[in-house]
């Protein structure tokens, strides 16, 4: 059965696209036929991070509008065998995505793929709602800071009440917490929330902790998902994340367990 | 051939039975009108079965009887305990002939004389608490009308729980909790961890600043006492 996974956050710039690229690539490396769908219409950058921006001819909106078929729009990755990208349009606005259109394309993708990774735009408006509406699972991407945690909490509330699964009374969307841009030194200094602090507030299962790493920037500058940089800390942390997503129990690396107390300093005023 | 679009099945329904003690349709009309006027809504459109047991030897004018009942906004659907002649005549007037299953002797005097006694008694209705499975997230609002609320999780920053009764939170209270919303000074708030943005009981509220005493971050109960909110440890001693 194909699984639709949305990478979402509420807040922008937390690492959704970086994580979508890494997770999609990681699943394909493991042998699962995977497509990453860019829902960030008008601001597309998934294709940049995947290094396929010059190969975009047709996009998601063209497929929805019937201007091209799905196979014309899907871009096959050159490095990883079973990996495909469905790019967003740069020239349309977010209203171009209709619920019926998105459902039709996702259903078509489900016939062929094992995993469908939906890279959500920021915010809680139409575009983000569209990306999460059909999801079976959600990877709630969060930075260890108060405003990001607050926005993630909000997205969790929306997943609970406004997703298709919620509306149809099915089992809820399976929620995973992915902490990104984690900096143990700053956590220790009390400048960032710890893993425990974030978990205490969001109360969902932890899927991964990705350290703040210069390898992410250099990877995206060279159009290569960071998970393929197998020696980098961020690359390794994403590999662990994939293993956990596939049901393995993997110890956490790149985070020294920090003492509690920051919550009080931040919320306690 | 097209698919059959219906099914005929038997079922049991409660119908009102009109025990007719005298074959006097004009008098019936008068008395019934009086009775119905005491509770017009109750009888409006009610299906009625006419019990002919006490007048089974008489010739009943079913057309007129039906007319009288319809004029009183009743819906005569059939007769029971009639003679063969009566049954035939009822059928001609589109009244079904029904079997009377229960043979209880009606108390003549009582039914004839007692006025239907309807009075409205106001009584507080106790509704079971509303239970929220899990955390109330930022941006969500829950209102438990005329009842308590139980949250089996936390109430996040930016979330709001409101109840006309008490509020029980089995996780942390980080958002707003408004108890006794419709006016109930007895209402209380209970939480496992007090980190609220605002608590209110019957309109008396404290914001975060006022809450940050000894019990901040602790399991706490909040009630209204001596003209002020009071915070105490959830479990004393
Ligand atoms: N683990 C990380 N370490 C360092 N920089 C990161 C990390 N994750 C993301 N970034 C940077 O953060 C910025 C926003 O990331 P992006 O994936 O585009 O976020 P979003 O899609 O949520 O808006 C980018 O410049 C990216 O390189
Ligand atoms: Mg993005």
CSV table of N, CA and C and ligand atoms in Angstrom, one decimal, chain A residues 13 15-18 38 40 43 45-46 49 119-122, ligand 2:
chain,number,residue,atom,x,y,z
A,13,UNK,N,11.2,28.0,6.8
A,13,UNK,CA,12.6,28.0,7.0
A,13,UNK,C,13.1,27.1,8.1
A,15,UNK,N,13.4,23.7,7.7
A,15,UNK,CA,14.0,22.6,7.1
A,15,UNK,C,13.1,21.5,6.5
A,16,UNK,N,11.9,22.0,6.1
A,16,UNK,CA,10.9,21.0,5.5
A,16,UNK,C,11.5,20.5,4.1
A,17,UNK,N,11.9,21.4,3.3
A,17,UNK,CA,12.3,21.0,1.9
A,17,UNK,C,13.6,20.2,2.0
A,18,UNK,N,14.5,20.6,2.9
A,18,UNK,CA,15.7,19.9,3.1
A,18,UNK,C,15.4,18.4,3.6
A,38,UNK,N,6.4,18.6,-4.7
A,38,UNK,CA,6.5,20.0,-4.2
A,38,UNK,C,5.2,20.7,-4.2
A,40,UNK,N,4.9,23.6,-2.7
A,40,UNK,CA,5.1,25.1,-2.5
A,40,UNK,C,5.0,25.8,-3.8
A,43,UNK,N,7.0,29.1,-5.2
A,43,UNK,CA,8.2,29.3,-4.5
A,43,UNK,C,9.1,28.1,-4.6
A,45,UNK,N,11.5,25.2,-4.6
A,45,UNK,CA,12.9,25.1,-4.5
A,45,UNK,C,13.3,23.6,-4.2
A,46,UNK,N,12.4,22.7,-4.2
A,46,UNK,CA,12.7,21.3,-4.0
A,46,UNK,C,13.6,20.9,-5.2
A,49,UNK,N,17.2,22.0,-4.6
A,49,UNK,CA,17.9,21.1,-3.6
A,49,UNK,C,18.2,19.8,-4.2
A,119,UNK,N,6.1,17.8,0.2
A,119,UNK,CA,6.8,18.9,0.8
A,119,UNK,C,5.9,20.1,0.9
A,120,UNK,N,5.5,20.4,2.1
A,120,UNK,CA,4.5,21.5,2.4
A,120,UNK,C,5.1,22.9,2.4
A,121,UNK,N,4.3,23.8,1.9
A,121,UNK,CA,4.7,25.2,2.1
A,121,UNK,C,4.5,25.6,3.5
A,122,UNK,N,5.0,26.8,3.9
A,122,UNK,CA,4.9,27.3,5.3
A,122,UNK,C,3.4,27.8,5.5
C,2,LIG,MG1,10.3,24.7,1.7
